[in-house]
Amino acid sequence: MRLDKFLKISRLIKRRTLAKEVADQGRITINGNQAKASSTVAIGDELTIKFGQKLVTLEVVSLKETVKKDEASMLYNVIKEEKINA
């Protein structure tokens, strides 16, 4: 599954176009490698996303084409969240 689609379906980022912009800015890595919006996400991958002053690391647990809002958080496990001092 494409990275931008996964971020939208998992509701980590609300819109796919916004997910694409975040990826294009170099704020997302997959298993330590810089990711593009078109990068493929697989089960077991570790994503690191920079949200403003926060760095979130999570593991992809499941991939589905559609999910209900209350099931969206079941697609990933948050490994750690840390604040970035700028």
Coordinates of C-alpha atoms in Angstrom, one line a residue:
M1 CA 0.0 0.0 0.0
R2 CA 1.2 3.5 -0.8
L3 CA 2.5 5.6 2.2
D4 CA 0.1 8.5 1.6
K5 CA -2.9 6.2 1.4
F6 CA -1.9 4.3 4.6
L7 CA -1.5 7.6 6.5
K8 CA -5.0 8.7 5.4
I9 CA -6.7 5.4 6.1
S10 CA -5.0 5.0 9.5
R11 CA -6.1 8.7 10.2
L12 CA -2.6 9.7 11.3
I13 CA -2.9 12.5 8.7
K14 CA -6.4 13.6 7.6
R15 CA -6.0 14.1 3.9
R16 CA -3.9 12.2 1.3
T17 CA -2.7 15.5 -0.3
L18 CA -1.4 16.6 3.1
A19 CA 0.3 13.2 3.6
K20 CA 2.0 13.7 0.3
E21 CA 3.2 17.1 1.3
V22 CA 4.6 15.9 4.6
A23 CA 6.5 13.0 2.8
D24 CA 7.8 15.4 0.1
Q25 CA 9.2 17.6 2.9
G26 CA 11.3 14.7 4.1
R27 CA 9.5 14.4 7.4
I28 CA 8.8 10.6 7.1
T29 CA 11.1 7.6 7.1
I30 CA 10.3 3.9 6.6
N31 CA 12.8 1.6 8.4
G32 CA 15.3 4.4 8.6
N33 CA 15.1 5.3 4.9
Q34 CA 13.7 8.6 3.5
A35 CA 10.2 8.0 2.2
K36 CA 8.2 9.4 -0.6
A37 CA 4.4 9.5 -0.8
S38 CA 4.5 6.6 -3.3
S39 CA 6.7 4.4 -1.1
T40 CA 5.3 1.0 -0.3
V41 CA 4.3 0.3 3.3
A42 CA 4.3 -3.4 4.4
I43 CA 3.3 -5.1 7.7
G44 CA 6.1 -4.9 10.2
D45 CA 7.6 -1.7 8.7
E46 CA 8.7 1.0 11.2
L47 CA 7.5 4.6 10.3
T48 CA 9.0 7.7 11.9
I49 CA 6.9 10.8 11.3
K50 CA 7.9 14.4 12.4
F51 CA 4.8 16.3 13.5
G52 CA 5.9 19.9 14.3
Q53 CA 7.8 19.5 17.6
K54 CA 7.0 15.8 18.0
L55 CA 8.7 12.7 16.6
V56 CA 6.4 9.6 16.5
T57 CA 7.7 6.1 15.8
L58 CA 5.2 3.4 15.0
E59 CA 5.0 -0.1 13.6
V60 CA 2.6 -1.1 10.8
V61 CA 0.4 -4.0 12.2
S62 CA -2.3 -4.3 9.5
L63 CA -3.1 -3.0 6.0
K64 CA -6.7 -2.6 4.9
E65 CA -8.3 -0.7 2.0
T66 CA -11.0 0.8 4.2
V67 CA -11.6 0.9 8.0
K68 CA -14.1 2.5 10.3
K69 CA -13.0 5.5 12.3
D70 CA -12.8 3.5 15.6
E71 CA -10.8 0.7 14.0
A72 CA -8.2 3.0 12.4
S73 CA -5.8 3.0 15.3
M74 CA -5.6 -0.9 15.1
L75 CA -3.5 -0.5 11.9
Y76 CA -0.4 0.5 13.8
N77 CA 1.3 0.4 17.3
V78 CA 3.0 3.5 18.6
I79 CA 6.5 2.5 19.6
K80 CA 7.5 5.9 21.0
E81 CA 6.7 9.6 21.0
E82 CA 9.3 12.2 21.8
K83 CA 9.5 16.0 21.8
I84 CA 12.0 17.7 19.7
N85 CA 13.7 20.8 21.1
A86 CA 14.2 23.3 18.3

